[in-house]
Short mmCIF file of C-alpha atoms (C1' of nucleotides) in Angstrom, two decimals:
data_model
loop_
_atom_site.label_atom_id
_atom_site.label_comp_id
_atom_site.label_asym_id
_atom_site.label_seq_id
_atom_site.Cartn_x
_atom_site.Cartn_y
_atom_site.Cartn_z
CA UNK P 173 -36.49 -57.50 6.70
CA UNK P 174 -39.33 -55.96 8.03
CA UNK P 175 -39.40 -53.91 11.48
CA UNK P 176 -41.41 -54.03 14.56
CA UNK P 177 -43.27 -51.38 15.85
CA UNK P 178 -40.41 -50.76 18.88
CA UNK P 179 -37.77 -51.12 16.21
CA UNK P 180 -39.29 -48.55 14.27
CA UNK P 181 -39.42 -46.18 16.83
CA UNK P 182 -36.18 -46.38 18.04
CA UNK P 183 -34.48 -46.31 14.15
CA UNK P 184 -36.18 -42.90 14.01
CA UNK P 185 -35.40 -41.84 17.64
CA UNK P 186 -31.65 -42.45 15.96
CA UNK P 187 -32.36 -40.73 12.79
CA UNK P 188 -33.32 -37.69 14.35
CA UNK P 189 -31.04 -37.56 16.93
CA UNK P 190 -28.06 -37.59 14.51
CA UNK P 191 -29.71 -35.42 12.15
CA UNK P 192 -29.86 -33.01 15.50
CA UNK P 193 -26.46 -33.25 15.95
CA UNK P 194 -24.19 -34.97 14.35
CA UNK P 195 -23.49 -37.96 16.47
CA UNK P 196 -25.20 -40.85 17.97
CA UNK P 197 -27.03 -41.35 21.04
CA UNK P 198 -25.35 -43.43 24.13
CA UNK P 199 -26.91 -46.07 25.11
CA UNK P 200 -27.99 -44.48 28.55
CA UNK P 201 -29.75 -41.32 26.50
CA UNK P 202 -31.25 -44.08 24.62
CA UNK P 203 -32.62 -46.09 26.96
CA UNK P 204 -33.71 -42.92 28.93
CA UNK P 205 -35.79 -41.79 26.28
CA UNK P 206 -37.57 -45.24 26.16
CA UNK P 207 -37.94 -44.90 29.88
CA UNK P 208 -35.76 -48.76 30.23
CA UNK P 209 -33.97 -49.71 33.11
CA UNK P 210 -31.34 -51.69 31.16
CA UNK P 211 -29.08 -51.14 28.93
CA UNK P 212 -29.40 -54.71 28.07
CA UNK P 213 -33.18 -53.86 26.67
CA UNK P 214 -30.96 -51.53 24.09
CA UNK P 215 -28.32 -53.60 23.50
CA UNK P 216 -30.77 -55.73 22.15
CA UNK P 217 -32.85 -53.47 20.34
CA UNK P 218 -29.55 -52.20 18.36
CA UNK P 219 -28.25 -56.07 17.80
CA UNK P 220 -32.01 -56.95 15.84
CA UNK P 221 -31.50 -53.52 13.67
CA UNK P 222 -28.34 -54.67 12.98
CA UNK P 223 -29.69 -57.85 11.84
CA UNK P 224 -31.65 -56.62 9.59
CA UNK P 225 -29.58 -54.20 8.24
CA UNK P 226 -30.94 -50.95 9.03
CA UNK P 227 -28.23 -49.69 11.29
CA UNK P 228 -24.46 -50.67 11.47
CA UNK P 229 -22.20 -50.86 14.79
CA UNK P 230 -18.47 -51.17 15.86
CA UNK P 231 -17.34 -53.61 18.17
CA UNK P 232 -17.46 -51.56 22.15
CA UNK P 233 -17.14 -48.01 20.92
CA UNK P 234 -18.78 -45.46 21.75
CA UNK P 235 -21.40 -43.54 20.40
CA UNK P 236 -20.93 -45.60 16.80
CA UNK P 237 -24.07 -46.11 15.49
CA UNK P 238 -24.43 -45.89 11.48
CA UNK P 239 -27.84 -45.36 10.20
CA UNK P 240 -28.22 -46.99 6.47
CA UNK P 241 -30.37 -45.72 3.81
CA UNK P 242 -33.46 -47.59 3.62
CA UNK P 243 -37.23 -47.77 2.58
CA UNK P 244 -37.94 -46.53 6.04
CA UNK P 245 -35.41 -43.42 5.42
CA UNK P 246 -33.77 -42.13 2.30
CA UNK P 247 -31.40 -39.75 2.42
CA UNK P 248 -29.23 -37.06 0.50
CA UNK P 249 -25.52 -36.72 -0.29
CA UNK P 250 -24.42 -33.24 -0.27
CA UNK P 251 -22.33 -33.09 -3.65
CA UNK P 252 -19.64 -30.52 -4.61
CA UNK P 253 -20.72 -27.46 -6.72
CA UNK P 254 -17.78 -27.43 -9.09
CA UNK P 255 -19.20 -24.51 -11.14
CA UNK P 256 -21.42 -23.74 -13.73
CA UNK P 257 -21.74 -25.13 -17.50
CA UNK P 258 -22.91 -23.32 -20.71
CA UNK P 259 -22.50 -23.93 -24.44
CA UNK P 260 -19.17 -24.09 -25.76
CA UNK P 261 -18.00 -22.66 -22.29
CA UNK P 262 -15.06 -23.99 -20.25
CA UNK P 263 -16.54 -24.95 -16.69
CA UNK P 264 -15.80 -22.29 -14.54
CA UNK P 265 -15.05 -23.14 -11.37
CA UNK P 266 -15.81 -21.63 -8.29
CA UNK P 267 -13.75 -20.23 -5.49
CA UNK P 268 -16.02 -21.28 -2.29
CA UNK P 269 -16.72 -24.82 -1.59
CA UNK P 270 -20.03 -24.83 -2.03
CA UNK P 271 -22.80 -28.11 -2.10
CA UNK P 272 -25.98 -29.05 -2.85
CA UNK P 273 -27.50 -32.00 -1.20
CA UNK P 274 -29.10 -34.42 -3.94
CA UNK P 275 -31.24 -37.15 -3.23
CA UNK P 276 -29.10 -40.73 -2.94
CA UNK P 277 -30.95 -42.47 -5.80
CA UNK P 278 -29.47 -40.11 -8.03
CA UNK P 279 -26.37 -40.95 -7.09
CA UNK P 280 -26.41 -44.65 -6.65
CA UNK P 281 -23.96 -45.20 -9.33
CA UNK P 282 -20.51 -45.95 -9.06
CA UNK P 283 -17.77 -43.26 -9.06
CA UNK P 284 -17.91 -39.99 -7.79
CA UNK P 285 -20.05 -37.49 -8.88
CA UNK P 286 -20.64 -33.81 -8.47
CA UNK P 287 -23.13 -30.89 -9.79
CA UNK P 288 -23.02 -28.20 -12.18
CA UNK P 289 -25.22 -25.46 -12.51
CA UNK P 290 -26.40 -24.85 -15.96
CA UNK P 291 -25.54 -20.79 -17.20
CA UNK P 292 -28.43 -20.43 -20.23
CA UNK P 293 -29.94 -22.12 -22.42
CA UNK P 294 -28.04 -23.79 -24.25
CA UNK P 295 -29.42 -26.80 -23.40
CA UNK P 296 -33.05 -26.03 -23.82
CA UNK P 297 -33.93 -28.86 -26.09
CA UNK P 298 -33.31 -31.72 -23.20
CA UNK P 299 -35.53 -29.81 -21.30
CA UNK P 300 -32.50 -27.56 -19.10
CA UNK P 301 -33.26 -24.40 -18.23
CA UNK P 302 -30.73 -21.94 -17.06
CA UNK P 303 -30.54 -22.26 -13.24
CA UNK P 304 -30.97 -25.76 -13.57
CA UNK P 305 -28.32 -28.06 -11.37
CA UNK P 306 -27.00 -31.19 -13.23
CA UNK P 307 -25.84 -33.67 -11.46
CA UNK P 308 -22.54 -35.88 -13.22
CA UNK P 309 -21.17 -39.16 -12.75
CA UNK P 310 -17.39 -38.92 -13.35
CA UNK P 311 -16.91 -41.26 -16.07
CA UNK P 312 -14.17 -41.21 -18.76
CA UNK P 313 -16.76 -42.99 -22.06
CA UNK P 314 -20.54 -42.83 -22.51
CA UNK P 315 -22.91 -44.45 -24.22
CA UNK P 316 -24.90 -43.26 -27.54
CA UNK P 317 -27.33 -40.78 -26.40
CA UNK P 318 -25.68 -39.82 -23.31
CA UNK P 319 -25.55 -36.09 -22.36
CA UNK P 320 -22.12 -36.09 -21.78
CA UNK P 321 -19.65 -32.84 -20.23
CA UNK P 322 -16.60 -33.44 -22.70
CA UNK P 323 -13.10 -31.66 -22.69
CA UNK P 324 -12.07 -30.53 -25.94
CA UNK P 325 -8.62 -30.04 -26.46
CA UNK P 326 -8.09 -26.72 -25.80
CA UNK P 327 -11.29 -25.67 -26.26
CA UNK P 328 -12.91 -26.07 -22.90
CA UNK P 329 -15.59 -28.44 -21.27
CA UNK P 330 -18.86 -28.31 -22.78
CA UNK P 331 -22.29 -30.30 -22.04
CA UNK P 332 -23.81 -31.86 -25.03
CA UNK P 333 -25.56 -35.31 -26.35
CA UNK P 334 -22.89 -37.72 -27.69
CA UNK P 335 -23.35 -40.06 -30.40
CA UNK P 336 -20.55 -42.79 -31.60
CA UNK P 337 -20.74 -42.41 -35.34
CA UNK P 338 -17.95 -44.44 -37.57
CA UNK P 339 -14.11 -44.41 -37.83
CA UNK P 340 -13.63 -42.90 -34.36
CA UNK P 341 -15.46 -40.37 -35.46
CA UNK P 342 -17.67 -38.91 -32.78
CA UNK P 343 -21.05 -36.41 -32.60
CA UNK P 344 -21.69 -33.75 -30.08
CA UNK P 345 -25.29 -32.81 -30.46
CA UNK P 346 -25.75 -29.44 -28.71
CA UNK P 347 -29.54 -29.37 -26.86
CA UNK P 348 -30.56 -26.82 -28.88
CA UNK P 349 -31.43 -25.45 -32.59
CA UNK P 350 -29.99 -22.88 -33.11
CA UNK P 351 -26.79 -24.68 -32.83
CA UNK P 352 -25.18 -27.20 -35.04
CA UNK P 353 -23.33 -30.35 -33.55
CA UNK P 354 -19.56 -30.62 -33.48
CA UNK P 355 -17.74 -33.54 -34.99
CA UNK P 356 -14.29 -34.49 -33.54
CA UNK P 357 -12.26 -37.53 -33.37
CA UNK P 358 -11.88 -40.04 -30.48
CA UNK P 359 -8.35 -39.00 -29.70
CA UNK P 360 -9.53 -35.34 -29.45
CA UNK P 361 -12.22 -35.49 -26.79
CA UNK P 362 -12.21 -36.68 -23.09
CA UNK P 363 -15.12 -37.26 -21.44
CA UNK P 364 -15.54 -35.82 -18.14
CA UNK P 365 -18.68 -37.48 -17.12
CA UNK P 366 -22.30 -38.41 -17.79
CA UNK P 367 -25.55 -36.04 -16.91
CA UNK P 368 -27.32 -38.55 -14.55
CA UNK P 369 -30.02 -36.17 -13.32
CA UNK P 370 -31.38 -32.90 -12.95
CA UNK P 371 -32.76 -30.67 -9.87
CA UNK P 372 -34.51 -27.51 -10.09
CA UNK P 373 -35.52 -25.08 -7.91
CA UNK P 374 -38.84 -22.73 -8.09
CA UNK I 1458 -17.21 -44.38 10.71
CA UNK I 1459 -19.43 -42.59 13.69
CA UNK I 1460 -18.17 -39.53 16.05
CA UNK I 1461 -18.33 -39.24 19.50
CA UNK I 1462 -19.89 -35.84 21.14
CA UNK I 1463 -16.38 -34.64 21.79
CA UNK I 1464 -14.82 -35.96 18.36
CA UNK I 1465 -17.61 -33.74 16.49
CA UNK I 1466 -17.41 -30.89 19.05
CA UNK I 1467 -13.63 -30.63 18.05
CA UNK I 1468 -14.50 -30.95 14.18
CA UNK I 1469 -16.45 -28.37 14.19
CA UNK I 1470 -14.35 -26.51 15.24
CA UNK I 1471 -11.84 -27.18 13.33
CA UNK I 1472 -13.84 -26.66 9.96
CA UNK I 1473 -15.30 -23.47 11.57
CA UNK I 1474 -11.78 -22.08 12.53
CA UNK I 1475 -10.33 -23.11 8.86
CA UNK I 1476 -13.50 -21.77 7.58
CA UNK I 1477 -12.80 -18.09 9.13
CA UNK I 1478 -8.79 -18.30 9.01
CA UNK I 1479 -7.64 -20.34 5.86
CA UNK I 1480 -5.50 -22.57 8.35
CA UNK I 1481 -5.95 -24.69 11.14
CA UNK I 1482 -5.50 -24.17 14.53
CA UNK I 1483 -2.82 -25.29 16.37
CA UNK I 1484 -2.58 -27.34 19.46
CA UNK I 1485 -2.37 -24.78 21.54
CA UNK I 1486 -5.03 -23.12 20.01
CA UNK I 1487 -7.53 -26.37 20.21
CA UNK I 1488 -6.26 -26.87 23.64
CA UNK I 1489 -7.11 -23.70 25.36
CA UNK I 1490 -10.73 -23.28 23.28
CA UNK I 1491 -11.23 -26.63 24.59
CA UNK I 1492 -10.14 -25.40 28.09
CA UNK I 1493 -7.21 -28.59 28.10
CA UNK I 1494 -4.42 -28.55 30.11
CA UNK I 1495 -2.66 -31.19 28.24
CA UNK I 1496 -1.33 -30.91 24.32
CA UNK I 1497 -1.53 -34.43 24.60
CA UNK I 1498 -5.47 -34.54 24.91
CA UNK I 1499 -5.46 -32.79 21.48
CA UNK I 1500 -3.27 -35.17 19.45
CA UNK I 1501 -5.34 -38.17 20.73
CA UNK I 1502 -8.49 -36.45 19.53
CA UNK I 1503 -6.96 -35.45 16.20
CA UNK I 1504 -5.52 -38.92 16.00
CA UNK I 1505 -9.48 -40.53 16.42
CA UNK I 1506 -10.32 -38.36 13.68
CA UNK I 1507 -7.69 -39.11 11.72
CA UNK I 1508 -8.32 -42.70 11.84
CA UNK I 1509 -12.30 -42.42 11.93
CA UNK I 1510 -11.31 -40.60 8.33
CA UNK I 1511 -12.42 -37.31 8.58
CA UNK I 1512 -9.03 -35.21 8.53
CA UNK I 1513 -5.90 -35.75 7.57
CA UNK I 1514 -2.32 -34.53 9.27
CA UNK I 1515 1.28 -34.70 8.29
CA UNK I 1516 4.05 -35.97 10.81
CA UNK I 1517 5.23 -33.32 12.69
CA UNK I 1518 4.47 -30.39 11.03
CA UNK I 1519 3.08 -26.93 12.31
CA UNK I 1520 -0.90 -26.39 11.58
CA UNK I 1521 -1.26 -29.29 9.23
CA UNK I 1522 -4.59 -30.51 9.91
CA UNK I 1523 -6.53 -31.17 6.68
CA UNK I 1524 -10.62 -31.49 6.54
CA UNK I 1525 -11.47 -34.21 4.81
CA UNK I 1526 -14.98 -34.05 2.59
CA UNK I 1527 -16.63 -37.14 4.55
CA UNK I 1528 -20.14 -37.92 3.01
CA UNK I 1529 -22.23 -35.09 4.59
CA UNK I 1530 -25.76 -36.66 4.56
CA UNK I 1531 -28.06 -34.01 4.67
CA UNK I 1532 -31.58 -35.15 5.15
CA UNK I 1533 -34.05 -36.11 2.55
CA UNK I 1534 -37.20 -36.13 3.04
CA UNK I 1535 -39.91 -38.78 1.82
CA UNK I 1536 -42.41 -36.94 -0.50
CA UNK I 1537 -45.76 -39.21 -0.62
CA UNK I 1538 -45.60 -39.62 -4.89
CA UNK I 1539 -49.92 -39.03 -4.77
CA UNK I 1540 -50.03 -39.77 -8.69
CA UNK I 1541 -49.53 -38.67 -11.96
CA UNK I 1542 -50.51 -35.52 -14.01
CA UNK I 1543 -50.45 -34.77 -17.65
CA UNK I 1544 -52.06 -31.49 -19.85
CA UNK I 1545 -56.16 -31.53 -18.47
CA UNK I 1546 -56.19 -34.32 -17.03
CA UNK I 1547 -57.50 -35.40 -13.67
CA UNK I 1548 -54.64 -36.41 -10.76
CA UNK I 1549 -54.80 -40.07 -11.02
CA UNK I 1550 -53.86 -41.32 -7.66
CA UNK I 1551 -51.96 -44.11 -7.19
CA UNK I 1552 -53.37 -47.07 -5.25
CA UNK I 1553 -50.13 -48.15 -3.39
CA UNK I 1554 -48.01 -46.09 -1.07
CA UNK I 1555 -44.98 -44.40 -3.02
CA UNK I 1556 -42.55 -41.80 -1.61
CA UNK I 1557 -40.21 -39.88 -3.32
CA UNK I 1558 -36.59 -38.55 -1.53
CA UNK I 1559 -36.31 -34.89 -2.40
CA UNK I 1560 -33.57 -32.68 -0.91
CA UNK I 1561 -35.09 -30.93 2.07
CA UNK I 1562 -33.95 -27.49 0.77
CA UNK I 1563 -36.69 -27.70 -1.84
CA UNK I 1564 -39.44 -28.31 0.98
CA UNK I 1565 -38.81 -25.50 2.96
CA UNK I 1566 -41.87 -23.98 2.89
CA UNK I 1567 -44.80 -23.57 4.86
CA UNK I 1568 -47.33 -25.99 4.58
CA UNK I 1569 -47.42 -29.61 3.18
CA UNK I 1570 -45.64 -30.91 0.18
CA UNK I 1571 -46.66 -33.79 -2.35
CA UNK I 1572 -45.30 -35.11 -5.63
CA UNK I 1573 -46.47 -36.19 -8.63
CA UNK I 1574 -44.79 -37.61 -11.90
CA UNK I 1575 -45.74 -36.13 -15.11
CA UNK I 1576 -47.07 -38.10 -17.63
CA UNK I 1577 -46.61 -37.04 -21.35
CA UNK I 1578 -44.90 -33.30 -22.80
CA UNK I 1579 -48.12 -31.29 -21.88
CA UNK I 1580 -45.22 -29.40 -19.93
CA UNK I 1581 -42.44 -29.07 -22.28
CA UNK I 1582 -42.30 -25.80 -22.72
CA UNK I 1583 -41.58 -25.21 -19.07
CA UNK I 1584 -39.03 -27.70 -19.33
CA UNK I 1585 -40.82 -30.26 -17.24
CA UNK I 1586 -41.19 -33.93 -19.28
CA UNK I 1587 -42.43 -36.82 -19.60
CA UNK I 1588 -41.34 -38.68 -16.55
CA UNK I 1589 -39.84 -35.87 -14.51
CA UNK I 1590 -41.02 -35.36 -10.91
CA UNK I 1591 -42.59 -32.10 -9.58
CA UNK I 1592 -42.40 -31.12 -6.13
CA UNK I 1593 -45.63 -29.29 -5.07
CA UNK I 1594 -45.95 -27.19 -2.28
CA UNK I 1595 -50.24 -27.57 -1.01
CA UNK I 1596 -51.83 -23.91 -1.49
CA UNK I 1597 -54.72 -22.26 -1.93
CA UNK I 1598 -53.44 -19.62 -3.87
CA UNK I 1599 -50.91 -18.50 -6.31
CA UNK I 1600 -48.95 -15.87 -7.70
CA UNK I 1601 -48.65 -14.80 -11.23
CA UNK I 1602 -46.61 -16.40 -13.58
CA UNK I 1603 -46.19 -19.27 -10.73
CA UNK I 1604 -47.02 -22.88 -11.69
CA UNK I 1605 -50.18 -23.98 -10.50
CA UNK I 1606 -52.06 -27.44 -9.97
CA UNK I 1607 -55.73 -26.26 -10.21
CA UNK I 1608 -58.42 -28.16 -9.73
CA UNK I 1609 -61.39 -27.32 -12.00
CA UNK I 1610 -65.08 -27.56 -11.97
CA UNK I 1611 -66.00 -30.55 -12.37
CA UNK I 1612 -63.32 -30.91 -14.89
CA UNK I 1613 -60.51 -32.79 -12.91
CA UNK I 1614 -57.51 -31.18 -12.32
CA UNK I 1615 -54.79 -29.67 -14.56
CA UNK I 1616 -51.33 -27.87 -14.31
CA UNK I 1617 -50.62 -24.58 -15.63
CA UNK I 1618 -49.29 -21.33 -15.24
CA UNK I 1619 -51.14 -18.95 -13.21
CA UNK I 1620 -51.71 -15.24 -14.19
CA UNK I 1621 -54.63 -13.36 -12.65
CA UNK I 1622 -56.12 -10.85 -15.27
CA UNK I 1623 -58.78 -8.25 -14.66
CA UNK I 1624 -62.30 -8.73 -12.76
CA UNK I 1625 -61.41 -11.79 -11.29
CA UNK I 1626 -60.72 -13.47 -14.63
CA UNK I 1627 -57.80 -16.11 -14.36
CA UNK I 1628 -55.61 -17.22 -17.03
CA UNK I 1629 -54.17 -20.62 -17.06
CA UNK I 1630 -51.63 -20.70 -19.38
CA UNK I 1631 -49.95 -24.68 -21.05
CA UNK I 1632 -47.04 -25.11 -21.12
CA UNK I 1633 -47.12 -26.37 -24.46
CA UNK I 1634 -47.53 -24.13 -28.00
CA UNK I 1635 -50.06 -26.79 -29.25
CA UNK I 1636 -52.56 -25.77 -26.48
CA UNK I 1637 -54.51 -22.70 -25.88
CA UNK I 1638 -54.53 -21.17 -22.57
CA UNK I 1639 -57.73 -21.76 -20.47
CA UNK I 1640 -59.58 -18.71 -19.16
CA UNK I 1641 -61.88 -18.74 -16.18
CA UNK I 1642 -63.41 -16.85 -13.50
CA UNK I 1643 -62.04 -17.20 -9.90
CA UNK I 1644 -64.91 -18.93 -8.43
CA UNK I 1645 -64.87 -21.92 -10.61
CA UNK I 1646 -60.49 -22.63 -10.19
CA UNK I 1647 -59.37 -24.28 -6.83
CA UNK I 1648 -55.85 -24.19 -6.08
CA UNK I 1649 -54.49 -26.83 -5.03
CA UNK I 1650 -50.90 -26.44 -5.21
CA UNK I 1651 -47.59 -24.48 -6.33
CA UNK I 1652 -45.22 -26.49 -8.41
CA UNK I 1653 -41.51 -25.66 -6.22
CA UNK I 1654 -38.72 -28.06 -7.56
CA UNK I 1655 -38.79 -30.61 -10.04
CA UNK I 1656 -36.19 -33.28 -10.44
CA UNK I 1657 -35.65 -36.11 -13.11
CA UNK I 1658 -33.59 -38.87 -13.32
CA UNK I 1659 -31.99 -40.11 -16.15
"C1'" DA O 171 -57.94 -77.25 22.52
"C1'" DA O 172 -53.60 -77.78 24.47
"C1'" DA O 173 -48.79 -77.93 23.95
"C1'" DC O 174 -44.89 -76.20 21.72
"C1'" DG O 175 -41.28 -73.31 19.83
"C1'" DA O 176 -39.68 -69.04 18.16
"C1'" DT O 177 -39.36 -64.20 18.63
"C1'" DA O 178 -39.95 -59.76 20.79
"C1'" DG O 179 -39.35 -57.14 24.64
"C1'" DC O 180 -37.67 -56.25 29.13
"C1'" DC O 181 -34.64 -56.48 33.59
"C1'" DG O 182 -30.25 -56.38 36.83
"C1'" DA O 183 -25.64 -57.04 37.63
"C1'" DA O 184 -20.88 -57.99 36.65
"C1'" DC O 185 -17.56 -57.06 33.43
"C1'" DA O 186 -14.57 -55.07 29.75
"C1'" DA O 187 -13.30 -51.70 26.69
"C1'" DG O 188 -13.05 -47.32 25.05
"C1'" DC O 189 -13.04 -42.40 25.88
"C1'" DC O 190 -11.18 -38.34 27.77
"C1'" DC O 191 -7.95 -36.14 30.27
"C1'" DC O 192 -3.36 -35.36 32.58
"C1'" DG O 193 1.98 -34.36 33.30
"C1'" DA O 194 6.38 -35.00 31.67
"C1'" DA O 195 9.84 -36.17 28.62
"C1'" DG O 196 11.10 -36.64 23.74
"C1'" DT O 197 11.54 -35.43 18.69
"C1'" DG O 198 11.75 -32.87 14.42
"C1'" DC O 199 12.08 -28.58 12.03
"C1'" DA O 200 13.17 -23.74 11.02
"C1'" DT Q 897 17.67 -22.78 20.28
"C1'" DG Q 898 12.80 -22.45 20.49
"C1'" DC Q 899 8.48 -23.78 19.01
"C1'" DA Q 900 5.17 -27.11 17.84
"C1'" DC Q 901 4.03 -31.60 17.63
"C1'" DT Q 902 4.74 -36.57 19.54
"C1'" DT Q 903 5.06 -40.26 22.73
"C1'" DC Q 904 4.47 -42.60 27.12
"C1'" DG Q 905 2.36 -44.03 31.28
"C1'" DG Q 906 -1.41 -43.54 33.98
"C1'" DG Q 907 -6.11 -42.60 36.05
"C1'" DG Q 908 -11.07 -41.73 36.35
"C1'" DC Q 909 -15.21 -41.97 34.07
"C1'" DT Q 910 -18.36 -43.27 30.46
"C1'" DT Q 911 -20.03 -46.61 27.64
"C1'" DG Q 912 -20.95 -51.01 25.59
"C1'" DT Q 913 -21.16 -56.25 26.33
"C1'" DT Q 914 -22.69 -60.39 28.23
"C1'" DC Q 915 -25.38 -63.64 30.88
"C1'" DG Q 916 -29.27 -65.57 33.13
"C1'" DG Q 917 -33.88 -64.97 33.74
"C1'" DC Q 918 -38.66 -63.16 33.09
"C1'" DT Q 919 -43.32 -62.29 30.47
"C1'" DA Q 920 -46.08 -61.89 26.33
"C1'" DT Q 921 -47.43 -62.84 21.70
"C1'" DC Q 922 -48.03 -65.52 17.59
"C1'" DG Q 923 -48.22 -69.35 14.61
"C1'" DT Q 924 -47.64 -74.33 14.30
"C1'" DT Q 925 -47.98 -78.90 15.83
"C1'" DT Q 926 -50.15 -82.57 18.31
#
DNA sequence: AAACGATAGCCGAACAAGCCCCGAAGTGCA
DNA sequence: TGCACTTCGGGGCTTGTTCGGCTATCGTTT
């Protein structure tokens, strides 16, 4: 559904007021920001966003105005650092609740999802350089070619390319030359969750 | 579910006083920061908050307020995607309007930021590929060793590292073994751009 | 060209609900 | 027993809802 000029400007007059801080505008600030004398005026203005699913609303509360993602505005999700990843290496977690915001698209999967930051090069070969952030969808299987972060029993999490080969037997193919894959059985691996993106800074 | 001004006032605080402390306040505590005279002003806020799902508490017990991770939407911000860029070859701009959502961290910059999807492994060896989106931040110059989008004479523009050698004499390095770096004198190179984030979706 | 209908945008006023705060008495736990 | 949280009733204020009515614009029908 496509927007009006007014309805445009107030959708962003929202977005950046709750970007600002953290809650939405009344109608009153709204409608004294558009210079109306009604309320009504925004009342209405809200109802047609509504309808057209840009914005959602409880029923005579206050100050509950939803913004949804959109073509007109996209937004992030701040996801959970849990730690960092190398080759062969458990995932180490770490002590402070950190985040780092990700773009939504990334994450428009179902299931939760956090991010790892990648500790050297181990992955090299799928283009992942160390500093990199990763960002997982919690899964428990994968599909052939996946890069997948796999727990090993008692050997630790590791990030690597898995491949379904025969008899339950299964391939991890480490991103890089210099080392060779692993072959384990079904029953000895758990899948953590699938690499559905990557994010790196300059 | 939306907050009110004094529902996110009292948040905050909350996650800024767990933040410091390791515990939560208690009543008391909220009730004389927030200048209350009644205990019973508190529980009704942390009761909205509770039920607007953004902390949890357990019946009767001393300090047990827990913060609950609600989706913290950090803003994105649209990119315009101007085109695509691969080893030598000219920016090809698109003809339709495209933006890209990229994590405002990776903006934060001075000056005006574009994107552009790579076309082709021109960039593999800096771990950008085919497909993969690079964040650029508009300059006129560059640092060493910095990723550049340069726009040649009359020769289109490319992306490469920067290093500046003697006499004025630039070196524009591929980032791919199969090509030879490019050498040229600083009045025939204009900079168009720093490459500052890249991200890729899988 | 004129008439029509639909939609957007705006107003004022009456109304209803929620929000925010209070004091006081009650409850559960160590 | 004492402390901290809970519950209840109540009051003032803020905020959202609804209704009738107005003008303007745009595309369609007559």
């Amino acid at each position: 559904m496509a927007l009006t000029k007014r309805q445009r400007e107030i959708l962003t007059y929202l977005q950046d007021y709750a970007g600002d801080r953290g809650y939405a505008p009344s109608f009153e600030e709204i409608a004294a920001h558009f210079n109306y004398n009604s309320l009504a005026t925004v009342h209405e203005h809200l109802t047609n966003l509504e309808r057209k699913g840009y914005i959602r609303r409880s029923y005579n509360e206050s100050r509950a105005i939803e913004i949804l993602p959109s073509d007109v505005f996209s937004r992030a999700i701040d996801l959970p650092l849990l730690g960092t990843v190398a080759a062969g290496m458990p995932i180490e977690s770490l002590s402070y609740n950190e985040t780092v915001a990700v773009p939504q698209e990334l994450v428009s999967r179902s299931g939760e999802h956090y991010v790892l930051k990648v500790r050297g090069n181990s992955m090299i070969d799928e283009q992942i350089r160390d500093g990199d952030f990763v960002i997982v969808n919690e899964r428990r299987s994968a599909d052939n070619g996946e890069m997948v972060i796999a727990l090993l029993n008692n050997r630790g999490a590791t990030c690597k390319k898995f491949y379904r080969e025969r008899d339950g037997r299964i391939r991890l193919q480490p991103a890089n030359e210099t080392l060779s894959p692993m072959y384990v059985h079904e029953n000895d691996i758990a899948i953590q969750g699938v690499v559905v993106g990557v994010i790196r800074r300059y």
